[in-house]
mmCIF file of C-alpha atoms in Angstrom:
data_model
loop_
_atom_site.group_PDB
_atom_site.id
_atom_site.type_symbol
_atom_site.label_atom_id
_atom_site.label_comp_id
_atom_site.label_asym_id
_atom_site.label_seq_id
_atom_site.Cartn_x
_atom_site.Cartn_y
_atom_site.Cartn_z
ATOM 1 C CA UNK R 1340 -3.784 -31.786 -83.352
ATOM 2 C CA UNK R 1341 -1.075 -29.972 -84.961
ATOM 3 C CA UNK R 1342 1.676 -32.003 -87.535
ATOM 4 C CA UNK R 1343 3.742 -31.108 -89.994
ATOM 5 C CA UNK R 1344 4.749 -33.150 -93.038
ATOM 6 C CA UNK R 1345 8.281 -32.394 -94.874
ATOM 7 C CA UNK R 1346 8.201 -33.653 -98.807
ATOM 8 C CA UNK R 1347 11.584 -35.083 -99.780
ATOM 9 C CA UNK R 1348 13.485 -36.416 -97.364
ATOM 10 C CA UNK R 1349 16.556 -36.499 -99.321
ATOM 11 C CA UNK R 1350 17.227 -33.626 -101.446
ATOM 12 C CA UNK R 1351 20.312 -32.958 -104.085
ATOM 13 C CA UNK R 1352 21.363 -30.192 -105.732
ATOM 14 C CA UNK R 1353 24.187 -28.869 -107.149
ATOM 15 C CA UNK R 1354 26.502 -25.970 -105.930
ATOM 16 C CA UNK R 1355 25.387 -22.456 -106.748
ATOM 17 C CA UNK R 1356 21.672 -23.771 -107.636
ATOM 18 C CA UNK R 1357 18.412 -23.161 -105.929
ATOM 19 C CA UNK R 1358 17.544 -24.713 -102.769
ATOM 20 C CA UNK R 1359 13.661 -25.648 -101.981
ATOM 21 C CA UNK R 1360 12.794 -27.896 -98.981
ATOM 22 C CA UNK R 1361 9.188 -28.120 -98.396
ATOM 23 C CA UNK R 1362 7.180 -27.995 -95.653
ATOM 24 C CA UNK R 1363 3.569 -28.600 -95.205
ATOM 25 C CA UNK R 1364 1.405 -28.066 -91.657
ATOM 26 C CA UNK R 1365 -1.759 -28.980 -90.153
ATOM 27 C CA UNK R 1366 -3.075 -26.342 -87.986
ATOM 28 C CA UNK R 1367 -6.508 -25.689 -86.260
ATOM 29 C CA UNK R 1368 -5.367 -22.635 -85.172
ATOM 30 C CA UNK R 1369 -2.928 -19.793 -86.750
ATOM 31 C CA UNK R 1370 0.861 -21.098 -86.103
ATOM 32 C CA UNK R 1371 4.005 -20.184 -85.261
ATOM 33 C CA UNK R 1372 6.264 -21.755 -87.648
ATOM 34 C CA UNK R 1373 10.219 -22.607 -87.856
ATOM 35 C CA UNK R 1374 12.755 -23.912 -89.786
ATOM 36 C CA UNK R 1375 16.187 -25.564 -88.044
ATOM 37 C CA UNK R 1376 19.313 -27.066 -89.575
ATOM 38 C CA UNK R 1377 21.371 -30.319 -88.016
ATOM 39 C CA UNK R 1378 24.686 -30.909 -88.761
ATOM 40 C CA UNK R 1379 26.308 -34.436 -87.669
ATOM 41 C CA UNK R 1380 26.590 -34.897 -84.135
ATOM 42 C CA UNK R 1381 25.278 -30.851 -83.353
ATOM 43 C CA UNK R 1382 22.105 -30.323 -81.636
ATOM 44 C CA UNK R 1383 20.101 -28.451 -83.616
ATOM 45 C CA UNK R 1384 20.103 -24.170 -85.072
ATOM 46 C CA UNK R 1385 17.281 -21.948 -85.280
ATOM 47 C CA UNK R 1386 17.300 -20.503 -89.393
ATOM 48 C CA UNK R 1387 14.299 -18.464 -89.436
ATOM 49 C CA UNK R 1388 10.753 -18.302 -88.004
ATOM 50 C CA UNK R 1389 7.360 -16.568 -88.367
ATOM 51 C CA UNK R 1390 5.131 -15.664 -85.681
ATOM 52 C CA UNK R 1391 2.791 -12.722 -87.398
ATOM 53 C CA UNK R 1392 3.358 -9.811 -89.527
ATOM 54 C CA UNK R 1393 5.331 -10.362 -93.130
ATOM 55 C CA UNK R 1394 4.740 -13.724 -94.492
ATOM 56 C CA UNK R 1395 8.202 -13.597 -96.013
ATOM 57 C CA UNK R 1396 10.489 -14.051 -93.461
ATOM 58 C CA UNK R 1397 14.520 -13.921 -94.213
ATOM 59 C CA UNK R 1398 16.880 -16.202 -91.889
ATOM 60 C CA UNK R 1399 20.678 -16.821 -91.595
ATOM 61 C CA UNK R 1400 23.324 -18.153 -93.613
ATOM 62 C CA UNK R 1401 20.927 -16.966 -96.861
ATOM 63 C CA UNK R 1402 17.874 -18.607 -95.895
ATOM 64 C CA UNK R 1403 14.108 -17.181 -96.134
ATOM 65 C CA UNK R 1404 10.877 -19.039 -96.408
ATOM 66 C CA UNK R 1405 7.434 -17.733 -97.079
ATOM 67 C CA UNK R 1406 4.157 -18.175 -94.974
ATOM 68 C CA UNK R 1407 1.438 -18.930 -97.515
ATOM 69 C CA UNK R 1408 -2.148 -19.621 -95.153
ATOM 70 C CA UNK R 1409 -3.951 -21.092 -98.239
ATOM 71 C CA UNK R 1410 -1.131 -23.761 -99.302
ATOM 72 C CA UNK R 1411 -0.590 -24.273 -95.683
ATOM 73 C CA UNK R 1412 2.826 -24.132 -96.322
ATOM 74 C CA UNK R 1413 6.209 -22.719 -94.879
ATOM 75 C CA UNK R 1414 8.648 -23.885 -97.932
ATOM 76 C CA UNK R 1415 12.320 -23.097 -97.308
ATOM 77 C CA UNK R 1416 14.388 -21.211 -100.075
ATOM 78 C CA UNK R 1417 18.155 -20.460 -100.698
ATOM 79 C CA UNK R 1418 19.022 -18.785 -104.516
ATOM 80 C CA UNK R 1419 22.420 -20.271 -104.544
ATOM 81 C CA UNK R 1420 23.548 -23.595 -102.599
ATOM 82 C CA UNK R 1421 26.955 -23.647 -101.208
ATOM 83 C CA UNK R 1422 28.798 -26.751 -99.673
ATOM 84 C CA UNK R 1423 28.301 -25.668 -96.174
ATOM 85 C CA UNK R 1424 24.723 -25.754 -96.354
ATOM 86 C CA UNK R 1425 24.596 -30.039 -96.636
ATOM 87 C CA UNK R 1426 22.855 -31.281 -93.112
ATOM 88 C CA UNK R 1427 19.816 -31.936 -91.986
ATOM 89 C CA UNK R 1428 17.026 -29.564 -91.993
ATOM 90 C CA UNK R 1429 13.645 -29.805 -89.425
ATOM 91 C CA UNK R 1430 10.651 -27.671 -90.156
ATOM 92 C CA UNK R 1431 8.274 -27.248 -86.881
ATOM 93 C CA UNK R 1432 4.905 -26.019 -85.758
ATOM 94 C CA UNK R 1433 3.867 -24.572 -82.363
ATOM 95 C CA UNK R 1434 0.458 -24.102 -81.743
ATOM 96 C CA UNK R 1435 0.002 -24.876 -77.822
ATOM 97 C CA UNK R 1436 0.786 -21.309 -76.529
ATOM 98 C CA UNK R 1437 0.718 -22.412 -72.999
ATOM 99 C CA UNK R 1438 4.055 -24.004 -73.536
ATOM 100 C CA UNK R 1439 6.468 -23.559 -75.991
ATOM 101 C CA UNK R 1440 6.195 -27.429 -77.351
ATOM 102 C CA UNK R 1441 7.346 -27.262 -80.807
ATOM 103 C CA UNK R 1442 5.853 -30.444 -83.295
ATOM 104 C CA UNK R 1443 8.977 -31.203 -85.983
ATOM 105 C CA UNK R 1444 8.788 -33.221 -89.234
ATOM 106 C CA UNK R 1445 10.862 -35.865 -90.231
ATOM 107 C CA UNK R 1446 13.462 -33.848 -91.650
ATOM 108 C CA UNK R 1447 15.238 -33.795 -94.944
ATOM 109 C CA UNK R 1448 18.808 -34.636 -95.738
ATOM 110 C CA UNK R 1449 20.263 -31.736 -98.068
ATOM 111 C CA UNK R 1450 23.239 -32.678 -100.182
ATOM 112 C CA UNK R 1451 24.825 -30.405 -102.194
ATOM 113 C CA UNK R 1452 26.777 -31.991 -105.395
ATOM 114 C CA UNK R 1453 30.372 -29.913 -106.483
ATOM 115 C CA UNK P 976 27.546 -16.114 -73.322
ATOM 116 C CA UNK P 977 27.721 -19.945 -72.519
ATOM 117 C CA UNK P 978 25.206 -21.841 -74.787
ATOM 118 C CA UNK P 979 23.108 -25.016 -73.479
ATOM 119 C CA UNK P 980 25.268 -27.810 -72.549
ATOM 120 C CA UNK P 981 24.217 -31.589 -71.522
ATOM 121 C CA UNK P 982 25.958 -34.423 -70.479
ATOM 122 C CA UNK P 983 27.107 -36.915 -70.643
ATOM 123 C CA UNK P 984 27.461 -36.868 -74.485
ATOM 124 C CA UNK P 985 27.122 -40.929 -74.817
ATOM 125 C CA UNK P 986 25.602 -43.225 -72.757
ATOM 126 C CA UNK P 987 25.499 -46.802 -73.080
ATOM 127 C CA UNK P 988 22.918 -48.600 -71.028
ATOM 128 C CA UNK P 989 21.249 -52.277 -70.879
ATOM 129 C CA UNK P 990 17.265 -53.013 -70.959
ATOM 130 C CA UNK P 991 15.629 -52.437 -67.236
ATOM 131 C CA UNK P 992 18.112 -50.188 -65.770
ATOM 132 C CA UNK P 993 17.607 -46.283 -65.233
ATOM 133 C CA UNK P 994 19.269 -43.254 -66.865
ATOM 134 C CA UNK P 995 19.648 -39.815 -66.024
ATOM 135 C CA UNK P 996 20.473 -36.944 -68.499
ATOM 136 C CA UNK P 997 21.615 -33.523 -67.404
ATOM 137 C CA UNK P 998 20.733 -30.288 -69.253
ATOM 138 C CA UNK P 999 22.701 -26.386 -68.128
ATOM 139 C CA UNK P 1000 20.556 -23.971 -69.706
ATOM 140 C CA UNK P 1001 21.357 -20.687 -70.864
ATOM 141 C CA UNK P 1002 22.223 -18.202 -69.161
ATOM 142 C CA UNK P 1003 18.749 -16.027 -68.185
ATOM 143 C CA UNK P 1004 16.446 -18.264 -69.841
ATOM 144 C CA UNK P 1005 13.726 -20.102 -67.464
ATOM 145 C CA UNK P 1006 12.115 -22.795 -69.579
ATOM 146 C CA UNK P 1007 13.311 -26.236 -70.527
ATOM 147 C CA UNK P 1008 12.415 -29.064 -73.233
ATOM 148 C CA UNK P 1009 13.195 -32.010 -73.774
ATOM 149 C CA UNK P 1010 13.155 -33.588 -76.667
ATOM 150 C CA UNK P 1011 13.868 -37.480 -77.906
ATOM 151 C CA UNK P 1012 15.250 -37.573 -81.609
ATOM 152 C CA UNK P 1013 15.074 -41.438 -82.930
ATOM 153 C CA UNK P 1014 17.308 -42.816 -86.042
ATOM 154 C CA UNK P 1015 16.094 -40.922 -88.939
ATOM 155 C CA UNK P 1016 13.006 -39.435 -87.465
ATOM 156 C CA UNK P 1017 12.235 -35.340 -86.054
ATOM 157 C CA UNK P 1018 12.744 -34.397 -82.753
ATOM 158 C CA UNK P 1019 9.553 -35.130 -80.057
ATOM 159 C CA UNK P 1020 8.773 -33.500 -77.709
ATOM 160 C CA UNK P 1021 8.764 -35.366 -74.090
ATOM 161 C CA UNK P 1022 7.813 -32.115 -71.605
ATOM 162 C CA UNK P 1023 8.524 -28.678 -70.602
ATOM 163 C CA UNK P 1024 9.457 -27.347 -67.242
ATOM 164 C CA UNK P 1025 9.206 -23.359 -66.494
ATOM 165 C CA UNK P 1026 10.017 -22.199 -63.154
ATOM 166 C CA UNK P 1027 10.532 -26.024 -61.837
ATOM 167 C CA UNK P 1028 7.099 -26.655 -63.041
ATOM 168 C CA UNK P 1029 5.725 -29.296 -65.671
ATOM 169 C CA UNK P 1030 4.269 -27.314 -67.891
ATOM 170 C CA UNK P 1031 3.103 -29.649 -71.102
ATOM 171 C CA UNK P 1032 3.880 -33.076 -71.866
ATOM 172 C CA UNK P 1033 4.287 -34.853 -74.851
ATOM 173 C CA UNK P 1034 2.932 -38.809 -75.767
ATOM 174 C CA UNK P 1035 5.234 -40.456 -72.890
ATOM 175 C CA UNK P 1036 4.779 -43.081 -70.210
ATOM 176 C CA UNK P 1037 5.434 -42.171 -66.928
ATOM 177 C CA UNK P 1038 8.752 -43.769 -66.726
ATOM 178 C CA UNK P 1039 10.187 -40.522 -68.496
ATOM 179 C CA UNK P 1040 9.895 -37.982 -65.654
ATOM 180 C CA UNK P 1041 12.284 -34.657 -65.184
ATOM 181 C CA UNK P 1042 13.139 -31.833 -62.789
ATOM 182 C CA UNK P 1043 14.288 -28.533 -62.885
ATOM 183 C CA UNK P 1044 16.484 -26.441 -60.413
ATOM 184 C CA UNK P 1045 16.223 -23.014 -59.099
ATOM 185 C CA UNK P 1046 19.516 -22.261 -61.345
ATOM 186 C CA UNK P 1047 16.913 -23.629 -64.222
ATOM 187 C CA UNK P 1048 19.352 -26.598 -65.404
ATOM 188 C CA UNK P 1049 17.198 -29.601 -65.771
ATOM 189 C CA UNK P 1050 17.398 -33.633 -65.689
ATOM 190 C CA UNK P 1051 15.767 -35.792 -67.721
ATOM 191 C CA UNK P 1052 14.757 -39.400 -65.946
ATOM 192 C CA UNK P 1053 14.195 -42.909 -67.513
ATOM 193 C CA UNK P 1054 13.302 -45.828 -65.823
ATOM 194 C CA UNK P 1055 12.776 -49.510 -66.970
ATOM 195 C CA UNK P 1056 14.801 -48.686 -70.005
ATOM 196 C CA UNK P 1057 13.661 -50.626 -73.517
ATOM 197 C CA UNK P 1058 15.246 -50.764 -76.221
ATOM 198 C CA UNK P 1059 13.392 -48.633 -77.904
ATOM 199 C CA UNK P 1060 14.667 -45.577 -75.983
ATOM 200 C CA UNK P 1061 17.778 -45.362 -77.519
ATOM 201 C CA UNK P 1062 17.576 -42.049 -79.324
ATOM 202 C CA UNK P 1063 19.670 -38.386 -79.081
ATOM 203 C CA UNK P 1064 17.952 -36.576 -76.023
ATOM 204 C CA UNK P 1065 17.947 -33.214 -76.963
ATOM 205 C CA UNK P 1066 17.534 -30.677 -74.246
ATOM 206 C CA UNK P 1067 16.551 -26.772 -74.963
ATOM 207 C CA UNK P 1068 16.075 -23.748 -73.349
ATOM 208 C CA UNK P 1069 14.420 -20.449 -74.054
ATOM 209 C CA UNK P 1070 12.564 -17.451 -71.988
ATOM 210 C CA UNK P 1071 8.981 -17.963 -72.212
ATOM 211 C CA UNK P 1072 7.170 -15.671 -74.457
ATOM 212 C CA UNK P 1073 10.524 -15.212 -76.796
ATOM 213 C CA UNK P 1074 9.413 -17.895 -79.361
ATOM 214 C CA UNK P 1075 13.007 -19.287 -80.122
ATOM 215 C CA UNK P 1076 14.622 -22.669 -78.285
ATOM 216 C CA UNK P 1077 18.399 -22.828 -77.837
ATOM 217 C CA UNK P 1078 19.096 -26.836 -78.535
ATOM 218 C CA UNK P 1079 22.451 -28.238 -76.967
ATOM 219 C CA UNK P 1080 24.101 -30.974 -78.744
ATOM 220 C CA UNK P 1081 22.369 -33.779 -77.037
ATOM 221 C CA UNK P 1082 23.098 -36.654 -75.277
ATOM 222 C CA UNK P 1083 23.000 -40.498 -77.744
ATOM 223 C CA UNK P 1084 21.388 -42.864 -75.221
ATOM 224 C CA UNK P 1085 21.804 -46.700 -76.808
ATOM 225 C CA UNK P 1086 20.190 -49.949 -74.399
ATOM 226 C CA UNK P 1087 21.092 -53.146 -74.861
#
């Protein structure tokens, strides 16, 4: 079974520094992988995802994360934090590809201190 | 283009009685989840329907059943409510083989 485990799940940092949210999966077989943002009350935004090809994949609003198959990891990156970017933020794993069930972490709470 | 939409947006309910959510997917996409978000936790997945068809399921009793239309909007049944159910239903749509689901902004279920 597939599961994905999110370290942190409250992270600060300060505007204009690096964002890193980390994501770790569990995967018997080669995943698809996403990142999504929640802000209060909103359902929730696709950032980025990888499916195959380049392991580094850029997203929106800034946002890339890299594939890396021997960490098993899909960590999040952003070079400079701005305000806006304080919500929630899911990573996910979808490895059933008879139906497009996506398995989320826990989530961690980015704040981002003025 | 009109996103995914779901109503109502709050719905308060007591232990024992039934609930229905309702889910408008976007427009061309044929494939709905659904999706129970607890306090604090990620989003898990309850089933899938594509084409009016189940097609997966997640760890839920059979009190937690669904339909979808031949327009492809979808509702999302609990009966015997418990407590434990309250939770954001999140409902979202995609086109099978496209690898990205729209999310609407969910409905907040709370029993009492």
């Amino acid at each position: 079974a597939q599961s994905v485990t999110q370290l942190g799940s409250h992270v600060s940092v300060s505007e204009g520094a690096l964002v890193l949210l980390r994501c770790n999966y569990s995967s018997s077989v080669p995943p698809y992988l996403f990142w999504y943002v929640q802000y209060p009350n909103q359902g929730l935004q696709l950032l980025l995802k990888y499916t195959t090809g380049a392991t580094l994949v850029k997203g929106i609003n800034g946002f890339e994360a890299e594939f890396k198959k021997s960490e098993t990891s899909f960590h999040l990156t952003k070079p400079s934090a701005h305000m806006s970017d304080a919500a929630e933020y899911f990573c996910a794993v979808r490895t059933n590809f008879g139906n497009e069930k996506l398995t989320f972490g826990t989530g961690t709470r980015l704040t981002i201190i003025p | 283009e009109t996103g995914v939409t779901q109503s109502p947006t709050h719905l308060i309910k007591t232990r024992g009685q039934q609930v229905t959510l309702r889910c408008s997917s976007q427009s061309g996409h044929n494939t709905v989840s659904w999706y129970q978000q607890a306090l604090g936790q990620g989003p898990q997945f309850i089933f899938q329907y594509y084409r009016e068809e189940e097609n997966g399921r997640g760890n839920f009793p059979p009190r937690f059943s669904g339909l979808q239309f031949p327009n492809y909007s979808s509702e999302l049944n609990v009966n015997a409510l418990e407590l434990d159910d309250s939770a954001l239903y999140l409902c979202a749509s995609s086109l099978a083989g496209y690898n990205e689901q729209f999310f609407g902004p969910g409905t907040r279920l709370t029993v009492l």
